[in-house]
XYZ file of C-alpha atoms in Angstrom:
745
model
C -64.491 -133.371 -34.336
C -61.665 -130.838 -34.978
C -58.108 -131.652 -34.030
C -56.150 -129.278 -31.748
C -53.426 -127.259 -33.546
C -49.999 -128.627 -32.704
C -47.922 -125.931 -30.933
C -44.842 -124.629 -32.707
C -41.683 -125.493 -30.799
C -39.406 -122.664 -29.613
C -36.248 -121.902 -31.571
C -33.206 -119.800 -30.709
C -33.006 -118.380 -34.245
C -35.955 -117.168 -36.360
C -35.981 -116.993 -40.130
C -36.253 -113.667 -41.925
C -39.988 -114.109 -42.716
C -40.947 -114.969 -39.135
C -38.814 -112.116 -37.826
C -40.579 -109.713 -40.218
C -44.045 -110.977 -39.243
C -43.046 -111.154 -35.584
C -44.346 -114.720 -35.182
C -42.806 -117.775 -33.555
C -40.505 -119.725 -35.878
C -40.153 -123.500 -35.666
C -36.473 -123.284 -36.465
C -36.664 -125.862 -39.257
C -35.600 -125.124 -42.825
C -38.112 -124.519 -44.250
C -40.065 -123.608 -41.139
C -43.761 -124.239 -40.779
C -44.826 -120.632 -41.416
C -42.798 -120.314 -44.636
C -44.011 -123.708 -45.826
C -47.659 -122.902 -45.194
C -47.409 -119.420 -46.823
C -45.210 -120.441 -49.734
C -42.304 -118.182 -48.694
C -38.602 -118.832 -49.199
C -37.224 -119.651 -45.798
C -33.911 -117.948 -45.153
C -31.926 -117.647 -41.946
C -29.551 -114.710 -41.401
C -26.888 -115.450 -38.811
C -26.672 -112.931 -35.978
C -24.236 -112.314 -33.174
C -25.406 -111.915 -29.642
C -24.473 -108.754 -27.774
C -22.193 -109.432 -24.882
C -22.536 -107.038 -22.011
C -19.232 -105.418 -21.084
C -18.221 -105.961 -17.550
C -18.464 -102.821 -15.388
C -14.725 -102.946 -14.714
C -13.899 -102.947 -18.443
C -16.244 -99.989 -19.082
C -14.692 -97.956 -16.289
C -11.196 -98.728 -17.564
C -12.126 -97.578 -21.071
C -13.660 -94.398 -19.677
C -10.520 -93.726 -17.641
C -8.277 -94.184 -20.680
C -10.408 -91.805 -22.745
C -10.351 -89.238 -19.953
C -6.556 -89.505 -19.729
C -6.228 -88.960 -23.474
C -8.531 -85.943 -23.324
C -6.619 -84.370 -20.429
C -3.327 -84.927 -22.223
C -4.647 -83.249 -25.382
C -5.953 -80.294 -23.375
C -2.608 -79.967 -21.619
C -0.785 -79.771 -24.957
C -3.179 -77.079 -26.163
C -2.680 -75.043 -23.006
C 1.076 -75.258 -23.456
C 0.545 -73.819 -26.946
C -1.200 -70.798 -25.413
C -4.784 -71.849 -26.189
C -7.534 -71.736 -23.588
C -11.097 -73.001 -23.757
C -14.082 -73.130 -21.384
C -14.965 -76.021 -19.150
C -18.196 -77.990 -19.348
C -19.950 -75.741 -16.836
C -18.688 -72.655 -18.629
C -20.093 -73.890 -21.949
C -23.508 -74.451 -20.388
C -23.574 -71.013 -18.759
C -22.309 -69.327 -21.910
C -24.958 -70.936 -24.103
C -27.632 -69.950 -21.612
C -26.465 -66.326 -21.518
C -26.446 -66.088 -25.291
C -30.045 -67.291 -25.567
C -31.616 -64.399 -23.642
C -33.964 -62.162 -25.582
C -33.412 -58.406 -25.808
C -36.322 -57.036 -27.810
C -37.130 -53.836 -25.929
C -37.663 -50.679 -28.013
C -37.693 -47.136 -26.709
C -40.446 -44.648 -27.550
C -38.519 -43.345 -30.570
C -38.269 -46.792 -32.102
C -34.518 -47.050 -31.452
C -33.117 -50.406 -30.465
C -32.357 -50.835 -26.807
C -31.294 -53.759 -24.699
C -33.789 -55.230 -22.262
C -31.020 -55.977 -19.848
C -30.422 -53.043 -17.574
C -27.077 -51.427 -17.010
C -26.962 -53.047 -13.595
C -27.295 -56.527 -15.131
C -24.561 -55.681 -17.621
C -22.262 -54.646 -14.809
C -22.294 -57.968 -12.991
C -18.962 -59.245 -11.781
C -17.543 -61.377 -14.606
C -17.141 -65.070 -14.081
C -14.624 -67.413 -15.600
C -10.907 -67.467 -15.908
C -8.613 -64.774 -17.242
C -8.414 -64.482 -21.000
C -4.634 -64.515 -21.217
C -3.294 -64.004 -24.717
C -6.021 -66.101 -26.291
C -8.332 -64.802 -28.956
C -12.124 -64.830 -28.760
C -14.620 -66.864 -30.733
C -17.725 -65.492 -32.364
C -19.709 -68.704 -31.798
C -20.572 -70.209 -28.426
C -21.077 -73.643 -29.966
C -18.253 -74.290 -32.414
C -14.761 -72.842 -32.193
C -11.988 -73.679 -34.659
C -8.649 -73.210 -32.943
C -5.640 -73.004 -35.243
C -2.295 -73.809 -33.665
C 0.397 -72.208 -35.819
C 3.922 -73.514 -36.181
C 6.485 -73.723 -38.931
C 5.830 -77.372 -39.700
C 2.257 -78.231 -38.755
C -1.130 -76.707 -38.152
C -3.812 -78.136 -35.894
C -7.492 -77.357 -35.992
C -9.524 -78.327 -32.950
C -13.312 -78.146 -33.303
C -15.149 -77.580 -30.015
C -18.814 -78.514 -30.275
C -19.794 -79.131 -26.668
C -17.938 -79.521 -23.440
C -17.982 -83.301 -23.833
C -16.586 -83.326 -27.362
C -13.101 -84.748 -27.576
C -10.365 -82.629 -29.099
C -8.039 -83.909 -31.800
C -4.754 -82.620 -33.138
C -4.633 -82.903 -36.919
C -1.812 -82.784 -39.419
C -2.230 -80.662 -42.578
C -2.485 -82.274 -45.969
C 0.420 -82.045 -48.336
C -1.437 -79.755 -50.726
C -2.980 -76.798 -48.878
C -6.209 -75.124 -49.766
C -5.888 -72.490 -52.479
C -7.784 -69.747 -54.219
C -7.785 -68.779 -57.859
C -6.055 -65.524 -56.998
C -3.399 -66.465 -54.513
C -2.295 -69.774 -53.056
C -0.805 -69.418 -49.611
C 1.178 -71.946 -47.649
C -0.643 -73.449 -44.674
C -3.666 -75.661 -44.475
C -5.548 -76.002 -41.208
C -8.024 -78.865 -41.167
C -11.594 -79.196 -39.923
C -13.415 -82.357 -38.854
C -16.829 -83.162 -40.327
C -19.595 -84.926 -38.447
C -18.594 -88.221 -40.072
C -15.016 -87.804 -38.846
C -13.529 -86.983 -42.255
C -11.000 -84.176 -42.558
C -10.901 -81.292 -45.032
C -8.970 -78.019 -45.229
C -10.576 -74.975 -43.649
C -11.507 -72.138 -45.964
C -8.610 -69.706 -45.711
C -8.848 -65.935 -45.511
C -8.283 -64.439 -48.949
C -5.244 -62.213 -49.401
C -4.991 -60.988 -52.973
C -1.942 -60.184 -55.114
C -1.681 -56.712 -53.586
C -1.292 -58.132 -50.093
C 2.057 -58.362 -48.319
C 1.373 -62.104 -47.950
C 1.946 -62.635 -51.673
C 5.538 -63.508 -50.719
C 4.047 -66.651 -49.134
C 2.274 -67.762 -52.312
C 3.416 -70.867 -54.162
C 4.836 -68.948 -57.163
C 6.825 -66.709 -54.819
C 8.099 -69.652 -52.789
C 9.199 -71.426 -55.962
C 11.049 -68.314 -57.118
C 12.819 -67.974 -53.760
C 13.826 -71.642 -53.926
C 15.267 -71.083 -57.392
C 17.468 -68.293 -56.023
C 18.781 -69.960 -52.886
C 17.833 -73.634 -53.218
C 15.893 -75.713 -50.731
C 16.418 -73.573 -47.648
C 13.240 -73.962 -45.607
C 11.591 -70.801 -46.892
C 8.322 -72.681 -47.331
C 8.201 -73.440 -43.604
C 8.948 -69.814 -42.755
C 6.200 -68.631 -45.104
C 3.743 -71.095 -43.562
C 4.677 -69.814 -40.110
C 3.923 -66.219 -41.119
C 0.574 -67.036 -42.737
C -0.484 -69.181 -39.785
C 0.379 -66.373 -37.378
C -1.584 -63.855 -39.432
C -4.586 -66.176 -39.897
C -4.671 -67.044 -36.208
C -5.088 -63.392 -35.252
C -7.838 -62.709 -37.797
C -10.510 -64.427 -35.716
C -11.435 -64.836 -32.081
C -10.440 -68.175 -30.613
C -12.200 -68.306 -27.241
C -15.701 -67.271 -26.172
C -16.326 -63.898 -24.613
C -16.537 -63.666 -20.839
C -19.935 -64.455 -19.379
C -20.406 -61.278 -17.360
C -19.788 -57.732 -18.477
C -16.895 -55.709 -17.146
C -18.224 -53.426 -14.386
C -18.335 -49.712 -15.100
C -15.430 -47.787 -13.567
C -16.159 -45.047 -11.077
C -16.527 -41.477 -12.316
C -12.913 -40.484 -11.666
C -11.565 -43.541 -13.473
C -14.022 -43.106 -16.341
C -13.009 -39.482 -16.799
C -9.352 -40.557 -16.719
C -9.965 -43.119 -19.444
C -11.754 -40.502 -21.543
C -8.862 -38.086 -21.098
C -6.382 -40.773 -22.175
C -8.404 -41.438 -25.316
C -8.809 -37.824 -26.391
C -5.221 -36.846 -25.608
C -3.230 -39.972 -26.501
C -5.138 -42.150 -28.975
C -4.080 -41.878 -32.617
C -7.711 -42.136 -33.724
C -8.852 -39.113 -31.692
C -7.397 -36.829 -34.390
C -10.401 -37.619 -36.603
C -12.906 -36.230 -34.056
C -15.423 -39.024 -34.533
C -16.370 -38.397 -30.876
C -16.923 -34.857 -29.648
C -15.017 -34.536 -26.367
C -17.202 -31.916 -24.712
C -20.428 -33.717 -25.567
C -19.042 -37.085 -24.470
C -17.770 -35.873 -21.095
C -21.034 -34.037 -20.406
C -23.058 -37.143 -21.133
C -20.676 -39.281 -19.094
C -21.197 -37.118 -16.023
C -24.950 -37.330 -16.560
C -24.638 -41.112 -16.715
C -23.080 -41.279 -13.265
C -25.495 -38.725 -11.830
C -28.437 -40.905 -12.896
C -29.984 -38.440 -15.344
C -28.882 -40.350 -18.445
C -30.833 -43.342 -19.754
C -29.035 -46.659 -19.352
C -31.004 -48.428 -22.108
C -29.267 -46.905 -25.155
C -27.041 -49.604 -26.725
C -25.158 -47.054 -28.867
C -24.190 -44.972 -25.837
C -23.322 -48.119 -23.870
C -21.040 -49.374 -26.666
C -19.461 -45.970 -27.272
C -18.403 -45.357 -23.699
C -17.233 -48.996 -23.410
C -14.895 -48.450 -26.381
C -13.592 -45.187 -24.903
C -12.934 -47.047 -21.641
C -11.066 -49.697 -23.629
C -8.911 -47.089 -25.364
C -8.116 -45.335 -22.104
C -7.491 -48.531 -20.132
C -5.064 -49.751 -22.794
C -2.998 -46.604 -22.378
C -3.239 -46.406 -18.594
C -2.337 -50.034 -17.849
C 0.859 -50.038 -19.914
C 4.262 -49.189 -18.417
C 7.120 -48.816 -20.857
C 9.786 -50.303 -18.596
C 7.754 -53.458 -17.818
C 7.251 -55.630 -20.929
C 4.762 -57.845 -19.114
C 2.413 -54.871 -18.753
C 1.848 -54.962 -22.531
C -0.180 -58.145 -22.234
C -1.953 -56.918 -19.086
C -3.060 -53.778 -20.922
C -4.457 -55.847 -23.790
C -6.394 -58.179 -21.493
C -7.907 -55.452 -19.329
C -8.903 -53.247 -22.240
C -10.416 -56.210 -24.087
C -12.836 -56.786 -21.229
C -14.291 -53.321 -21.807
C -14.417 -54.000 -25.541
C -16.428 -57.150 -24.821
C -19.057 -54.883 -23.276
C -19.403 -53.146 -26.636
C -19.543 -56.499 -28.442
C -22.398 -57.616 -26.180
C -24.756 -55.123 -27.873
C -23.513 -55.741 -31.423
C -26.842 -57.277 -32.451
C -28.773 -54.230 -31.229
C -26.404 -51.902 -33.063
C -26.783 -53.670 -36.401
C -30.170 -55.376 -36.551
C -32.450 -53.145 -34.504
C -33.778 -49.767 -35.574
C -30.722 -47.546 -35.649
C -29.482 -43.996 -35.847
C -26.184 -42.249 -36.509
C -24.992 -42.928 -32.948
C -24.853 -46.621 -33.769
C -22.684 -45.908 -36.804
C -20.435 -43.905 -34.499
C -20.164 -46.795 -32.019
C -19.393 -49.385 -34.723
C -16.701 -47.172 -36.229
C -15.085 -46.674 -32.824
C -15.124 -50.437 -32.292
C -13.481 -51.017 -35.681
C -10.591 -48.617 -35.104
C -9.995 -49.984 -31.595
C -9.159 -53.485 -32.836
C -6.499 -52.020 -35.135
C -4.260 -52.350 -32.084
C -1.596 -55.036 -32.460
C -2.594 -56.881 -29.299
C -6.181 -57.758 -30.226
C -7.938 -60.111 -32.671
C -8.075 -58.470 -36.076
C -11.832 -58.022 -36.315
C -11.620 -54.705 -38.140
C -12.503 -56.138 -41.568
C -15.979 -57.260 -40.507
C -16.590 -54.361 -38.120
C -15.681 -51.645 -40.627
C -17.709 -53.436 -43.309
C -20.741 -53.431 -41.038
C -20.217 -49.769 -40.179
C -19.974 -48.856 -43.882
C -23.173 -50.689 -44.764
C -25.047 -49.072 -41.903
C -23.650 -45.646 -42.845
C -24.680 -46.094 -46.463
C -28.175 -47.054 -45.360
C -28.291 -43.721 -43.507
C -26.976 -41.827 -46.536
C -23.742 -40.649 -44.932
C -21.967 -40.857 -48.292
C -24.317 -38.195 -49.660
C -24.435 -34.509 -48.882
C -27.652 -33.668 -46.975
C -30.157 -31.706 -48.994
C -30.674 -28.026 -48.219
C -34.209 -28.861 -47.121
C -33.023 -31.322 -44.480
C -33.661 -30.490 -40.839
C -30.145 -31.473 -39.774
C -28.185 -28.934 -37.778
C -24.708 -27.778 -38.814
C -23.111 -29.848 -36.055
C -24.970 -32.969 -37.175
C -23.873 -32.466 -40.794
C -20.267 -31.973 -39.635
C -20.416 -35.178 -37.575
C -21.799 -37.135 -40.523
C -18.920 -35.887 -42.689
C -16.253 -36.810 -40.130
C -17.746 -40.261 -39.582
C -18.010 -41.078 -43.273
C -14.553 -39.895 -44.296
C -12.935 -41.621 -41.323
C -14.537 -44.942 -42.229
C -13.721 -44.291 -45.904
C -10.011 -43.909 -45.144
C -9.955 -46.869 -42.785
C -11.967 -49.178 -45.055
C -9.682 -48.396 -48.010
C -6.645 -49.112 -45.842
C -8.025 -52.456 -44.653
C -9.043 -53.577 -48.154
C -5.808 -52.350 -49.708
C -3.492 -54.152 -47.303
C -5.410 -57.429 -47.670
C -5.738 -57.232 -51.444
C -9.525 -57.449 -51.215
C -12.269 -55.472 -52.975
C -13.427 -52.262 -51.333
C -17.041 -51.860 -50.283
C -17.127 -48.154 -51.188
C -17.487 -47.003 -54.786
C -15.906 -43.562 -55.112
C -18.326 -42.604 -57.896
C -21.231 -42.722 -55.449
C -19.729 -40.238 -52.975
C -20.835 -36.629 -52.806
C -20.292 -35.954 -49.109
C -18.198 -32.832 -48.502
C -14.830 -33.132 -46.813
C -14.695 -32.420 -43.060
C -14.361 -28.800 -42.013
C -12.221 -27.489 -39.129
C -13.669 -27.885 -35.661
C -14.118 -24.601 -33.826
C -11.238 -23.889 -31.471
C -8.873 -26.468 -32.982
C -5.670 -25.692 -34.932
C -5.790 -25.954 -38.703
C -2.993 -28.522 -38.759
C -5.396 -31.114 -37.399
C -7.816 -30.788 -40.306
C -4.843 -30.620 -42.706
C -3.740 -34.024 -41.469
C -7.283 -35.368 -41.916
C -7.435 -34.097 -45.510
C -4.070 -35.647 -46.394
C -5.250 -38.983 -44.992
C -8.354 -38.782 -47.196
C -6.316 -37.949 -50.298
C -4.030 -40.893 -49.660
C -7.055 -43.142 -49.155
C -8.339 -42.060 -52.567
C -4.986 -43.040 -54.076
C -5.228 -46.381 -52.288
C -8.664 -46.786 -53.849
C -7.121 -46.210 -57.285
C -4.467 -48.849 -56.560
C -7.174 -51.352 -55.611
C -9.415 -50.633 -58.588
C -6.794 -50.179 -61.298
C -4.031 -52.627 -60.339
C -5.452 -55.480 -58.235
C -8.894 -56.262 -59.644
C -9.444 -59.274 -61.899
C -10.157 -56.951 -64.823
C -6.958 -54.983 -64.222
C -4.869 -58.159 -64.094
C -6.164 -59.214 -67.509
C -5.098 -56.015 -69.252
C -2.107 -55.704 -71.539
C 1.214 -54.897 -69.954
C 1.408 -51.594 -71.813
C -1.843 -50.477 -70.198
C -0.631 -51.597 -66.790
C 2.630 -49.717 -67.332
C 0.738 -46.517 -68.092
C -1.484 -46.970 -65.038
C 1.503 -47.561 -62.766
C 3.191 -44.356 -63.904
C -0.013 -42.325 -63.587
C -0.710 -43.479 -60.023
C 2.966 -42.986 -59.171
C 2.827 -39.360 -60.277
C -0.399 -38.848 -58.365
C 1.149 -40.307 -55.213
C 4.305 -38.240 -55.635
C 2.255 -35.055 -56.047
C 0.355 -35.859 -52.860
C 3.534 -36.444 -50.873
C 5.107 -33.212 -52.097
C 2.002 -31.290 -51.011
C 2.445 -32.350 -47.377
C 3.610 -29.288 -45.399
C 6.782 -29.362 -43.338
C 4.720 -29.369 -40.145
C 3.379 -32.815 -41.120
C 6.644 -34.273 -42.448
C 8.220 -37.228 -40.702
C 10.948 -35.651 -38.530
C 13.177 -38.713 -38.045
C 15.647 -38.180 -35.241
C 14.635 -34.569 -34.521
C 10.885 -34.538 -33.803
C 9.432 -31.047 -33.563
C 5.642 -31.059 -33.396
C 3.768 -27.944 -34.461
C 0.762 -28.661 -32.237
C -0.025 -30.830 -29.202
C -3.062 -32.131 -31.135
C -0.708 -33.799 -33.637
C 1.575 -36.542 -32.374
C 4.568 -38.260 -33.900
C 2.375 -41.252 -34.846
C 0.368 -39.058 -37.234
C 3.512 -37.938 -39.061
C 4.746 -41.516 -39.076
C 1.536 -42.666 -40.739
C 1.877 -40.257 -43.667
C 5.530 -41.243 -44.096
C 4.931 -45.000 -43.998
C 1.750 -44.775 -46.066
C 3.646 -43.037 -48.863
C 6.462 -45.577 -49.034
C 4.050 -48.481 -48.580
C 1.970 -47.224 -51.510
C 5.094 -46.830 -53.631
C 5.879 -50.467 -52.970
C 2.317 -51.551 -53.779
C 2.325 -49.668 -57.087
C 5.677 -50.928 -58.339
C 5.459 -54.483 -57.019
C 3.374 -55.177 -60.137
C 6.602 -55.086 -62.173
C 9.237 -55.561 -59.482
C 8.060 -58.930 -58.171
C 9.629 -61.680 -60.324
C 6.756 -64.115 -59.931
C 3.769 -63.450 -62.148
C 0.423 -63.295 -60.389
C -1.211 -60.750 -62.660
C -1.618 -62.944 -65.728
C -1.814 -59.895 -67.982
C -1.452 -60.094 -71.730
C 2.062 -59.452 -73.005
C 2.809 -56.963 -75.767
C 5.303 -58.237 -78.288
C 6.179 -54.684 -79.376
C 6.652 -53.335 -75.823
C 9.871 -53.841 -73.889
C 8.992 -53.662 -70.194
C 12.488 -54.474 -68.931
C 13.294 -50.761 -68.283
C 10.115 -50.484 -66.217
C 11.010 -53.659 -64.324
C 14.411 -52.176 -63.483
C 12.959 -48.800 -62.475
C 10.239 -50.416 -60.359
C 12.835 -52.576 -58.625
C 14.841 -49.468 -57.746
C 11.790 -47.697 -56.347
C 10.745 -50.822 -54.433
C 14.192 -51.052 -52.850
C 14.252 -47.354 -51.967
C 10.826 -47.511 -50.334
C 11.853 -50.594 -48.367
C 14.991 -48.862 -47.088
C 13.035 -45.841 -45.905
C 10.518 -48.032 -44.076
C 13.180 -50.083 -42.303
C 15.091 -46.962 -41.299
C 11.878 -45.589 -39.810
C 11.728 -48.476 -37.337
C 14.435 -46.727 -35.311
C 11.863 -44.106 -34.332
C 8.752 -46.231 -33.836
C 7.309 -46.062 -30.353
C 6.265 -49.493 -29.110
C 3.341 -49.255 -26.720
C 0.175 -51.157 -25.879
C -1.910 -48.695 -27.905
C 0.314 -48.648 -31.011
C -1.624 -49.797 -34.101
C -0.738 -52.863 -36.157
C 0.074 -50.807 -39.266
C 2.861 -49.067 -37.346
C 4.409 -51.954 -35.426
C 3.894 -54.818 -37.869
C 2.410 -54.090 -41.295
C 4.770 -51.510 -42.760
C 7.943 -52.914 -41.114
C 7.240 -56.392 -42.500
C 6.426 -54.883 -45.915
C 9.823 -53.160 -45.899
C 11.579 -56.372 -44.897
C 9.849 -58.457 -47.583
C 10.500 -55.974 -50.384
C 14.173 -55.488 -49.564
C 14.549 -59.266 -49.321
C 13.120 -59.606 -52.833
C 15.479 -56.933 -54.185
C 18.521 -58.621 -52.654
C 17.584 -62.005 -54.124
C 17.060 -60.432 -57.546
C 20.513 -58.810 -57.566
C 22.687 -60.316 -54.803
C 25.946 -59.283 -56.511
C 25.254 -55.556 -56.734
C 27.294 -53.157 -54.662
C 24.182 -52.027 -52.786
C 23.409 -55.584 -51.636
C 25.843 -55.461 -48.696
C 24.239 -52.339 -47.236
C 20.788 -53.739 -47.933
C 21.687 -56.883 -46.016
C 22.703 -54.674 -43.104
C 19.318 -53.005 -43.225
C 17.572 -56.391 -43.311
C 19.450 -57.428 -40.211
C 18.545 -54.132 -38.599
C 14.894 -54.864 -39.385
C 15.262 -58.324 -37.855
C 16.660 -56.594 -34.768
C 13.562 -54.411 -34.627
C 11.275 -57.450 -34.656
C 13.456 -59.042 -31.993
C 12.994 -55.950 -29.850
C 9.245 -56.031 -30.542
C 9.173 -59.564 -29.170
C 11.028 -58.407 -26.061
C 8.823 -55.308 -25.541
C 5.643 -57.413 -25.755
C 6.968 -60.144 -23.453
C 7.025 -62.570 -26.418
C 3.281 -62.188 -26.993
C 4.029 -60.914 -30.483
C 6.717 -62.957 -32.198
C 7.489 -62.893 -35.927
C 10.488 -65.153 -36.649
C 9.862 -64.724 -40.382
C 11.811 -61.440 -40.301
C 14.921 -63.118 -38.957
C 14.516 -66.041 -41.340
C 14.549 -63.905 -44.488
C 17.577 -61.977 -43.214
C 19.456 -65.269 -42.898
C 18.286 -66.404 -46.324
C 19.433 -63.156 -47.915
C 22.854 -63.616 -46.358
C 23.028 -67.151 -47.745
C 22.148 -65.853 -51.198
C 24.978 -63.327 -51.062
C 27.448 -65.897 -49.770
C 26.442 -68.215 -52.595
C 27.200 -65.490 -55.143
C 30.520 -64.659 -53.495
C 31.548 -68.306 -53.621
C 30.714 -68.539 -57.314
C 32.492 -65.263 -58.228
C 35.374 -65.383 -55.798
C 36.076 -62.616 -53.307
C 35.361 -59.856 -55.854
C 31.896 -58.468 -56.471
C 30.148 -57.484 -59.630
C 30.246 -53.776 -60.390
C 27.033 -51.869 -59.968
C 25.254 -51.306 -63.307
C 24.918 -47.724 -64.430
C 21.142 -47.952 -64.295
C 21.241 -48.480 -60.526
C 23.876 -45.966 -59.490
C 21.080 -43.619 -58.464
C 20.504 -45.833 -55.434
C 23.892 -44.889 -53.996
C 24.564 -41.507 -55.563
C 21.040 -40.065 -55.565
C 21.417 -38.929 -59.188
C 17.892 -39.767 -60.317
C 15.264 -37.188 -59.450
C 12.803 -39.943 -58.592
C 15.168 -41.379 -56.001
C 16.344 -38.152 -54.375
C 13.701 -38.585 -51.694
C 15.548 -41.644 -50.345
C 18.289 -40.409 -48.069
C 18.978 -43.838 -46.652
C 22.664 -43.645 -47.579
C 23.032 -40.599 -45.354
C 21.376 -42.448 -42.499
C 23.648 -45.507 -42.675
C 26.708 -44.161 -44.466
C 29.690 -46.392 -43.773
C 27.465 -49.026 -42.182
C 29.227 -52.383 -41.870
C 27.573 -55.375 -40.279
C 30.960 -56.724 -39.209
C 31.345 -53.683 -36.958
C 27.902 -54.081 -35.426
C 28.717 -55.669 -32.104
C 26.707 -55.691 -28.918
C 28.428 -52.536 -27.724
C 26.909 -50.374 -30.446
C 23.693 -52.327 -30.977
C 21.769 -49.855 -28.826
C 22.216 -47.239 -31.551
C 20.169 -49.414 -33.911
C 17.345 -50.151 -31.497
C 13.958 -48.747 -32.494
C 12.142 -46.108 -30.493
C 15.223 -44.572 -28.940
C 13.100 -42.142 -26.971
C 11.519 -45.157 -25.315
C 14.787 -47.015 -24.769
C 16.301 -43.905 -23.220
C 13.817 -44.196 -20.363
C 14.979 -47.727 -19.625
C 17.965 -48.936 -17.693
C 20.262 -49.831 -20.591
C 22.902 -51.225 -18.239
C 20.351 -53.777 -17.087
C 19.278 -54.627 -20.630
C 19.541 -58.427 -21.074
C 22.066 -58.455 -23.902
C 23.583 -61.723 -22.682
C 20.270 -63.535 -23.098
C 19.548 -62.145 -26.578
C 21.150 -63.499 -29.720
C 21.331 -61.017 -32.589
C 23.775 -62.953 -34.695
C 22.861 -64.188 -38.161
C 23.794 -67.836 -38.512
C 24.152 -69.852 -41.666
């Protein structure tokens, strides 16, 4: 008779073998199962999970919510906005819709109708925030002089953290810039974000580590590093969008408003001089659109008229005497630009035609405005690639079926994007996407019924762009920076002569008039003459900064038998003269909502930086006192820019370097007593105009007898920029008492 198996008693803790086999363990050591199977019995201690009381869980949730709200409040105070949880859900849903409809010709078209695009937009007002290209992850960089915060936004429920930068910022092999925003990985670790590259030819080279070390050697530990970090953070922040686009498209204006916007674009926009949009054809098609005879499923036409609306709205919404209207004009016009962005995928990745190249180019030149995110680098790059795929850089064959008007449009589109792409690459110190050796497209010809001065301006812009291309290829590339100094010296002089010849060929009707503007044609505005003037002096500075900048970023081979000190001295003189001319030009700049960034920011800051460098190199020269006055005048311009934009555009770096230059001069005066070092003979041309190369700089005539000690608030108005604009304001009501123009130690 068989005996019944004795049951295994229950145990609170099972051994590893019983737990693996999922059988009952006797709890002994060794247990019955391990003993019968010959296994090593081993017990691993475990801890029991204790359920948190509901009150404790709610308290923890409340504390986390308080921390999140506090962090969001700090970000809003810094001028950063972001969508709510509901907004994120709606935005992600809207971005997942499929638009795969093609018209009969195979051109890309959006499946959403014009009526669906014109829905009333939802969400809050954009404010001064920038837009993000991704609906899922947005890196927000908060710029300040002493810290940078990067806040990743993954979903509406993701918490937001404020991070401190590491001591050693991210760098590139070409140029190391101060600043180091951080990103957070999935595992919570922090690492620097990849910074936007600005090469040695960029104006931001003053913020590089070698430049900062050189400045510190001249004036000691003065906080220049913080000022440089502030400038780079401000520039980097504006290079990308920082908040998602609005969920609904901006409704189309009525016919009268649309025609008014078109008129403002064709008659006031700087870019209209290039005739990338034919006015008669555009207005005819616009009227057909409102009459219902024009198809509403053409993404190129939708984007093109949206950009024209944006241009016109930016001009119409701005009032010179109301600084707050500057921001309003940017926000309203950006809503129309978002309409164009909504069909970006159709423009680029669907079957395309030349109209889509036209729309992308118009979008690229629109964001050149100072008040918008600087998306022009990617937009113009996309337009160039699409244009090259259509063969716009080539002259159409005689057997082509293109009409004369179509060939003329192709030429205007290509050469406009050529000039703009070279400008964008040249100012950032980046490689150009266009190889000049591959171009055979003829230059644009005059448009019937237009004055010849308009096409003359276009041709001079193209010639300058070709010189800019030579500067990029022959002075800033990696190959060029490895050449011997003697070769670089020869290249600098050759490009200088080429630039000088171009400037001398500009007719009087296109010369910068200064204080006595007389325009030869209503189709040419003062901004066009200003561009040629600033472009010339900016290119002079770019050419000669290779030898004038004391820090060495080129890494070129030195020639033992070549003495480059005379070239260094000559380049420093030319750099200083170009900087003076640029700063003096700020008196005549017209600050408006439509003014481009190159006019209001780029060239003025280039002039300030270069004159600052020249003062630090030779603070004891007789010209240093007048140069300091010009620096302070430039700082006054940037102060007025801050006022005219209602503090939406603030660049304290300009005032900082003016103060640092004054400290450098005071330091020299203390070490040499009250007397000053006599001006060397090699630099007397700066004050006497004896050198033929420097005769073009009449800055001494402009500020003869200028003394900063005599520049009180009573005569400060005479140094304000854009006097024609200030004249329309109530100067008696100007808030002088609330503005501090003094330069403190």
